[in-house]
CSV table of C-alpha atoms in Angstrom, one decimal:
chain,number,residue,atom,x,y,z
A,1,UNK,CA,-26.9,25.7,-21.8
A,2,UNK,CA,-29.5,23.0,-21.9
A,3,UNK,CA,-32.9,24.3,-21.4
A,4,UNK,CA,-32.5,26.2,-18.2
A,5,UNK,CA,-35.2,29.2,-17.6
A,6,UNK,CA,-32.7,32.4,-16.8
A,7,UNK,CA,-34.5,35.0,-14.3
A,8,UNK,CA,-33.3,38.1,-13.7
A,9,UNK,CA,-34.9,40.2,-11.0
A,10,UNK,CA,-36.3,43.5,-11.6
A,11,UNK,CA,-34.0,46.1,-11.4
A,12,UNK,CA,-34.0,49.9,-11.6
A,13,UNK,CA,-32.4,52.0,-14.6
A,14,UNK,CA,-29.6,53.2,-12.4
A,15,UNK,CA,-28.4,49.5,-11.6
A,16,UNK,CA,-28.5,48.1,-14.8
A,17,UNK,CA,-25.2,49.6,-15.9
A,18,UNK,CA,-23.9,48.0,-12.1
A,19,UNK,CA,-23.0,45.5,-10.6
A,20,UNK,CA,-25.0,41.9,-11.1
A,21,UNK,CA,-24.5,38.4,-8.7
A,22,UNK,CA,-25.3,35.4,-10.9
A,23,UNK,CA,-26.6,32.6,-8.5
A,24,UNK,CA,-25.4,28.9,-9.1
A,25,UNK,CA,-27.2,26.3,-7.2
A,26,UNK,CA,-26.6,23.2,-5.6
A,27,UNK,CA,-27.1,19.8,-6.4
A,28,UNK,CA,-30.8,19.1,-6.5
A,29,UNK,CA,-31.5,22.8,-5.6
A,30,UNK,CA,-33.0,25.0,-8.8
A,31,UNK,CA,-33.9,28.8,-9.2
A,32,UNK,CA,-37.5,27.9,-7.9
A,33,UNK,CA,-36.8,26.3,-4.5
A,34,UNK,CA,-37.5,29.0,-1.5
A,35,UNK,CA,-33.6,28.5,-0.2
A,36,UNK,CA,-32.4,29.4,-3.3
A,37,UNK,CA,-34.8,32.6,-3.8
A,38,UNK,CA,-34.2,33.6,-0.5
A,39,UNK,CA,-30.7,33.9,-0.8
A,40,UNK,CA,-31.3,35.9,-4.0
A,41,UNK,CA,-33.4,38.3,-2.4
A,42,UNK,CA,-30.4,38.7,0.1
A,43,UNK,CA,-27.7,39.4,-2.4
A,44,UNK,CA,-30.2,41.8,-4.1
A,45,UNK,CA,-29.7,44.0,-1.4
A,46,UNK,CA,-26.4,44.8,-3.1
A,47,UNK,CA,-26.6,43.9,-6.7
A,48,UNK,CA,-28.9,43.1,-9.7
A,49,UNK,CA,-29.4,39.1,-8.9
A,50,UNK,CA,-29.7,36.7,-12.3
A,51,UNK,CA,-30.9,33.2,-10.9
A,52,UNK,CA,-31.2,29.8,-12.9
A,53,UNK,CA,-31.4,26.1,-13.2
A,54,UNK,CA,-28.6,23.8,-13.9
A,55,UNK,CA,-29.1,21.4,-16.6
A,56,UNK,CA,-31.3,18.4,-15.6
A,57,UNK,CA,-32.7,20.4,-12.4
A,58,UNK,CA,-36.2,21.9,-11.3
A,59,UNK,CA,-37.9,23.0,-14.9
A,60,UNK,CA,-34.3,23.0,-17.1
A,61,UNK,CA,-34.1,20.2,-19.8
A,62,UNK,CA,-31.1,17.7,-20.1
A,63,UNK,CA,-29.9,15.6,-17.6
A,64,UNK,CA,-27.5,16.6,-14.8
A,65,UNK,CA,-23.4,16.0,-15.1
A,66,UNK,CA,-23.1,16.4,-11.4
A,67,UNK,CA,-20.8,20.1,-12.1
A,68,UNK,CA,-18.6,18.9,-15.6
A,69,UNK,CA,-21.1,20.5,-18.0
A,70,UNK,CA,-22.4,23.2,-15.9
A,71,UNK,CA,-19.9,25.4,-16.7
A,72,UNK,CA,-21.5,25.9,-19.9
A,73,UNK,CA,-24.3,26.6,-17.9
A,74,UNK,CA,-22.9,29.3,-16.0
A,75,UNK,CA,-21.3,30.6,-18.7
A,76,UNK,CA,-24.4,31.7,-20.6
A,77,UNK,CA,-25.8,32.9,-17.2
A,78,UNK,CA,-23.0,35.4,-16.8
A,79,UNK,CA,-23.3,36.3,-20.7
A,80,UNK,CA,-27.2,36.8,-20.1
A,81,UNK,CA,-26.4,39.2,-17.2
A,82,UNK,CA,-24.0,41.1,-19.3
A,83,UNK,CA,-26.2,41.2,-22.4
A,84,UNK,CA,-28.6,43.1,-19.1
A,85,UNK,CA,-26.2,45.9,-19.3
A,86,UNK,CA,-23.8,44.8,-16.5
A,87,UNK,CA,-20.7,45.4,-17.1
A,88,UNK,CA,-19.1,43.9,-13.5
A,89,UNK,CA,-20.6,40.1,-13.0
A,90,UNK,CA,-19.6,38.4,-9.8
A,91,UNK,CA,-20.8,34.2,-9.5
A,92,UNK,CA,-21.6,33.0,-6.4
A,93,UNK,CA,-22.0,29.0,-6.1
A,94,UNK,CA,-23.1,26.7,-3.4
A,95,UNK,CA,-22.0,23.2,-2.8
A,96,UNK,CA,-21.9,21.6,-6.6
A,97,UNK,CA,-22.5,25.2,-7.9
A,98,UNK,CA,-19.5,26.2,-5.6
A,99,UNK,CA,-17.4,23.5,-7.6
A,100,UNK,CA,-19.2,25.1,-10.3
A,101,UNK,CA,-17.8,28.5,-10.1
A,102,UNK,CA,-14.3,27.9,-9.6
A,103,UNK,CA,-14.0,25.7,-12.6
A,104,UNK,CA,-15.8,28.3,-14.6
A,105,UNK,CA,-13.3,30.9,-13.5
A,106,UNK,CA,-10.5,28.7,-14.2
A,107,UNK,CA,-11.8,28.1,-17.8
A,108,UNK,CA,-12.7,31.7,-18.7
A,109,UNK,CA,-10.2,33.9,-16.9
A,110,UNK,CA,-7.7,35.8,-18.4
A,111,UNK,CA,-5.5,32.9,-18.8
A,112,UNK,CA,-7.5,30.6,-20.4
A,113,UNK,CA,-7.4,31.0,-23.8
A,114,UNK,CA,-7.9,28.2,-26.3
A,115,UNK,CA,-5.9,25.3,-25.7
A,116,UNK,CA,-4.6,26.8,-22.7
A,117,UNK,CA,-4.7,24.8,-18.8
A,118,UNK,CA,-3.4,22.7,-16.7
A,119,UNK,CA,-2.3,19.7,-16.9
A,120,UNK,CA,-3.2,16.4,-14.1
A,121,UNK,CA,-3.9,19.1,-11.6
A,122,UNK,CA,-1.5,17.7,-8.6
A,123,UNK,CA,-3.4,17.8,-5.1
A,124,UNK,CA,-6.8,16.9,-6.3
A,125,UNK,CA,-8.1,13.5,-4.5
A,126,UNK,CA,-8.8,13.0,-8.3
A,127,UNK,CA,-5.9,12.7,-11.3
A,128,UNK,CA,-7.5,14.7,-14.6
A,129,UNK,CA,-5.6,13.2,-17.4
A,130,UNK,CA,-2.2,14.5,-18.2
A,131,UNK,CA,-2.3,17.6,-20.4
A,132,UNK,CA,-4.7,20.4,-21.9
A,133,UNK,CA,-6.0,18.5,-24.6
A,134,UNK,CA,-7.0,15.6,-22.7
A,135,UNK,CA,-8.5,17.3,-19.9
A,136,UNK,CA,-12.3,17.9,-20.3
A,137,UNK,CA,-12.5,21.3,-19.1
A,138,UNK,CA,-10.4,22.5,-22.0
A,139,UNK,CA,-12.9,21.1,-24.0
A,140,UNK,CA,-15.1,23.0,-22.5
A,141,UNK,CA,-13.5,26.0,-23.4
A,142,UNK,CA,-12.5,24.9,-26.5
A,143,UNK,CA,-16.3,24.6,-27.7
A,144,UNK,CA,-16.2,28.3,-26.0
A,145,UNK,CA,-13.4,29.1,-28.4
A,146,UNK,CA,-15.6,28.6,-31.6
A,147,UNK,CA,-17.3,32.0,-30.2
A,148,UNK,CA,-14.1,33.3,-30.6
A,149,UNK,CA,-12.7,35.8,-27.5
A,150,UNK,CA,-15.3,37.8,-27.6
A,151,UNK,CA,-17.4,35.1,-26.1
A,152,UNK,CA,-15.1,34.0,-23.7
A,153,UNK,CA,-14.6,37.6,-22.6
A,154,UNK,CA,-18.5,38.0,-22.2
A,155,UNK,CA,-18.5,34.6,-20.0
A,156,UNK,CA,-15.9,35.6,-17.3
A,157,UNK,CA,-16.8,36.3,-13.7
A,158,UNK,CA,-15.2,39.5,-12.5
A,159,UNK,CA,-14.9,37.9,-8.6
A,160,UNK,CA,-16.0,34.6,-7.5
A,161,UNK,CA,-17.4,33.1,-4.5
A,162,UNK,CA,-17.6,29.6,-3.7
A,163,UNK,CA,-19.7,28.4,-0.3
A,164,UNK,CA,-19.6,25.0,1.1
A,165,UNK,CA,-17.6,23.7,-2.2
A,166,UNK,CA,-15.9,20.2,-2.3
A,167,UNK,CA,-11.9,20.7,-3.2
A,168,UNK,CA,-12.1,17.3,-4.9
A,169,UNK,CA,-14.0,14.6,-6.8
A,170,UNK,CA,-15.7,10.9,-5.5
A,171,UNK,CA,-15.5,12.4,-1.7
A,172,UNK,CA,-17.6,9.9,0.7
A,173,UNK,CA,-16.3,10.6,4.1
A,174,UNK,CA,-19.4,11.8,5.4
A,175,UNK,CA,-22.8,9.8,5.8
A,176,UNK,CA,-24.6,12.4,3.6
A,177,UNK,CA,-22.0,12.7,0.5
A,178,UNK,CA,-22.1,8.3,0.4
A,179,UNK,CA,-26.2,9.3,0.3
A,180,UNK,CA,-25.0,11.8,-3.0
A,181,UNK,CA,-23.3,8.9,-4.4
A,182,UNK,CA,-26.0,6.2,-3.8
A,183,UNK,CA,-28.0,8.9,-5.8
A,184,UNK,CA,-25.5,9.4,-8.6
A,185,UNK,CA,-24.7,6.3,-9.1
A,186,UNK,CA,-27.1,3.7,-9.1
A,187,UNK,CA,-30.4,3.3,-10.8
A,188,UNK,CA,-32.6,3.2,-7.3
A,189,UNK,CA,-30.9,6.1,-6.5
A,190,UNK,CA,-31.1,8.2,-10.1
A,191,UNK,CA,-34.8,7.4,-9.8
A,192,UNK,CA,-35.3,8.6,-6.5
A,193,UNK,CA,-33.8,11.4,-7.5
A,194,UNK,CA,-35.6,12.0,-10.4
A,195,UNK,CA,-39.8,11.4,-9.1
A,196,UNK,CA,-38.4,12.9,-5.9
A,197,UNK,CA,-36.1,15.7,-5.9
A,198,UNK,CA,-36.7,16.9,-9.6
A,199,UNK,CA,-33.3,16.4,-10.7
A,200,UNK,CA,-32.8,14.2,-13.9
A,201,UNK,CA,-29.0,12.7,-13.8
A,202,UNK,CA,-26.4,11.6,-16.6
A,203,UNK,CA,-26.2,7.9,-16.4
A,204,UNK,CA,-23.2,7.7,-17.9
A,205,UNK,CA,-20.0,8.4,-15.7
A,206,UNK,CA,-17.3,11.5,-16.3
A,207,UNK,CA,-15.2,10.0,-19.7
A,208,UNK,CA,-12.8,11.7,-19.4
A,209,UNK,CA,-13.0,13.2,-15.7
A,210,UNK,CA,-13.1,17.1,-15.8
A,211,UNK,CA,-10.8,19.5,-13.9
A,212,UNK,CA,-10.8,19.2,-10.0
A,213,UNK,CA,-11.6,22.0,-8.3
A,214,UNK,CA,-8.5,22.0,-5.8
A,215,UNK,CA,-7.2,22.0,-9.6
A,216,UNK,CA,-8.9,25.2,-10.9
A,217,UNK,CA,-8.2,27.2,-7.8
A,218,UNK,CA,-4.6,28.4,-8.5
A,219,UNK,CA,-6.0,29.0,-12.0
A,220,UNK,CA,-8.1,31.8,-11.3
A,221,UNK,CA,-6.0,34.3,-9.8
A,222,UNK,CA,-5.9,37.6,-10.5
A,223,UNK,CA,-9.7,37.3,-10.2
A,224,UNK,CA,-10.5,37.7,-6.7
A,225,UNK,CA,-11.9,34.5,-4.5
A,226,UNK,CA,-13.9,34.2,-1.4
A,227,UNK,CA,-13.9,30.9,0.0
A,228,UNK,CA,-16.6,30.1,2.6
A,229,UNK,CA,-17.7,27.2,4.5
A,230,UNK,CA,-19.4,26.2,7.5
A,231,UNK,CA,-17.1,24.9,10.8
A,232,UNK,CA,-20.6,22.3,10.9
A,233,UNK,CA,-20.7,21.1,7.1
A,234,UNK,CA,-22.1,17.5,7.7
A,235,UNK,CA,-21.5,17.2,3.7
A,236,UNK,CA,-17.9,18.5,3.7
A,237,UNK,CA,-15.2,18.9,6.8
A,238,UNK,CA,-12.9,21.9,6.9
A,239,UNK,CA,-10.2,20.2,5.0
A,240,UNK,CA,-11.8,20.8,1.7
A,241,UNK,CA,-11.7,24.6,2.2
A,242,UNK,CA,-8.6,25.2,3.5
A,243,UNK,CA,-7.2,22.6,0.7
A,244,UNK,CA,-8.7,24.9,-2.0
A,245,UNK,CA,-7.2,28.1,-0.2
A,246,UNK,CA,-3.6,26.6,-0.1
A,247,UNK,CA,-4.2,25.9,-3.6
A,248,UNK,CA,-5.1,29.7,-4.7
A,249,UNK,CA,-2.9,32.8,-5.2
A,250,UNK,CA,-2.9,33.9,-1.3
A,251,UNK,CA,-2.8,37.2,-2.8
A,252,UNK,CA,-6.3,37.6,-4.2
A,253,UNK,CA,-7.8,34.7,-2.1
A,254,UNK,CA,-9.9,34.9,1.4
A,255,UNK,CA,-11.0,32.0,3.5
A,256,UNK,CA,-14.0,32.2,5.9
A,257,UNK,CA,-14.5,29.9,8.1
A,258,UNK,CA,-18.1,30.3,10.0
A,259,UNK,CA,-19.0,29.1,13.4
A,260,UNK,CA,-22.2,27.3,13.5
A,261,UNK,CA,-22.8,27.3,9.7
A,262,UNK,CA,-23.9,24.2,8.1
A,263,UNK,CA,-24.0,23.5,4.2
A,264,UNK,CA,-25.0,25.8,1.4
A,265,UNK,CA,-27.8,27.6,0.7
A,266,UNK,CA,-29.7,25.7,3.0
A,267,UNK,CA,-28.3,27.1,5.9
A,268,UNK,CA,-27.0,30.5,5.2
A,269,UNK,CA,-29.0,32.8,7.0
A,270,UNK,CA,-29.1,36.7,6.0
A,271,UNK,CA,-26.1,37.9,8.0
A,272,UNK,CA,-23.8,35.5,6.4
A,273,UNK,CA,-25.4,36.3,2.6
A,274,UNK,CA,-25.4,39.8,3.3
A,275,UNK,CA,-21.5,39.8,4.3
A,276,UNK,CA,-20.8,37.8,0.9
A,277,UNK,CA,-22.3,40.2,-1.0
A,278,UNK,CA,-21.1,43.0,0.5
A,279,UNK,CA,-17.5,41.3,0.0
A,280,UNK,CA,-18.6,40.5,-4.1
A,281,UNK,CA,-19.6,44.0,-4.7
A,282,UNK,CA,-16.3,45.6,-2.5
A,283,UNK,CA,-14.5,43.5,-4.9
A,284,UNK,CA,-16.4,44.9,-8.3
């Protein structure tokens, strides 16, 4: 993980050997912004909460990868939380961090051992390249592999939840994801987002691309998946979720659609976060 403070909220004896929720952000978003503490006050209703900062956002060092590299980020988030005493770790991820989290499970579930995964991922708007070794999630895991499967073990999400995630790369359908891009990818834009919205991003493009997420999602079964997103997502339209949920194992998968809901954090209000958690820790 590059540089990013990990916080875990107080917790009382009894629940350290219980359940935690570890928090992945969106793009821009970081462990200090009020959306993103209010929705971990929420899930700490119902579980021991462990919040942090993606690489290259709020006070984390490196620059952002825009959701390749932050699986390594989320990895040692989920290892912090079990180092905590938890022994059940559920991720929750919004937007990029929703993209996030079901790449991470992908990579570190029960199936992915070293040198194990899939190969161009058929369905994704975007082709990885063909086979394990030249995709750049394996990497990923194959740096993990050096820990041997101990560390791998310690990095793996019990049940996953991923909110107002994308099903595939270089979307630009909608006014505000062509805005994302603008920001991504040009130096106006990387600036702007740098003085402005505290979020330092990799000039340099995805060489090679990393594993879609309409990819990852039949890789993560058995691990249970919640899939939610917002019927009035200005960022992403209802194809993207219910792409991802044909994709999964119907048999440890659930889709939620939600009248009125908009995108991410931003816009989930305390009913909605409350359900999800109740679903994450049913599923523990």
């Amino acid at each position: 993980m590059t540089g990013g403070p990990v916080t875990d909220d107080p917790v009382s004896d009894d629940q350290v050997a219980g359940p935690a929720i570890v928090v992945a952000h969106g793009f821009t978003g970081a462990l200090e912004r009020p959306a993103l503490r209010r929705a971990a006050a929420v899930l700490g209703r119902h579980a021991a909460v462990v919040t942090f900062s993606f690489r290259g956002h709020g006070r984390s060092g490196g620059r952002s990868t825009v959701g390749d590299r932050e699986v390594l980020d989320l990895a040692a988030a989920v290892r912090w939380a079990r180092r905590l005493g938890h022994r059940r770790v559920a991720t929750v991820g919004f937007s990029m961090g929703g993209s996030v989290v079901l790449r991470h499970a992908a990579l570190y579930g029960a199936g992915a051992g070293p040198g194990s995964g899939p190969g161009s991922g058929a369905g994704s708007g975007a082709q990885p390249g063909a086979g394990a070794a030249s995709e750049p999630g394996m990497g990923l895991g194959a740096l993990e592999a050096k820990g041997g499967a101990g560390a791998r073990e310690a990095a793996h999400a019990d049940v996953v939840v991923a909110v107002s995630a994308p099903a595939r790369w270089y979307y630009r359908g909608t006014a505000p994801m062509r805005r994302v891009h603008w920001a991504i990818t040009r130096p106006t834009g990387r600036l702007v987002s740098r003085y402005g919205l505290r979020t330092r991003i990799d000039s340099r493009g995805w060489d090679p691309e990393p594993l879609s997420p309409v990819a990852a999602a039949p890789l993560i079964a058995p691990t249970p998946l919640l899939i939610v997103h917002g019927d009035r997502d200005p960022y992403f339209p209802l194809d993207h979720p219910r792409t991802l949920a044909e994709a999964a194992d119907p048999s440890s998968t659930e889709l939620w659609i939600e009248p009125g809901f908009g995108h991410a954090e931003n816009a989930a209000d305390a009913a909605l976060l409350d359900r999800i958690a109740a679903w994450a820790t049913a599923h523990l």
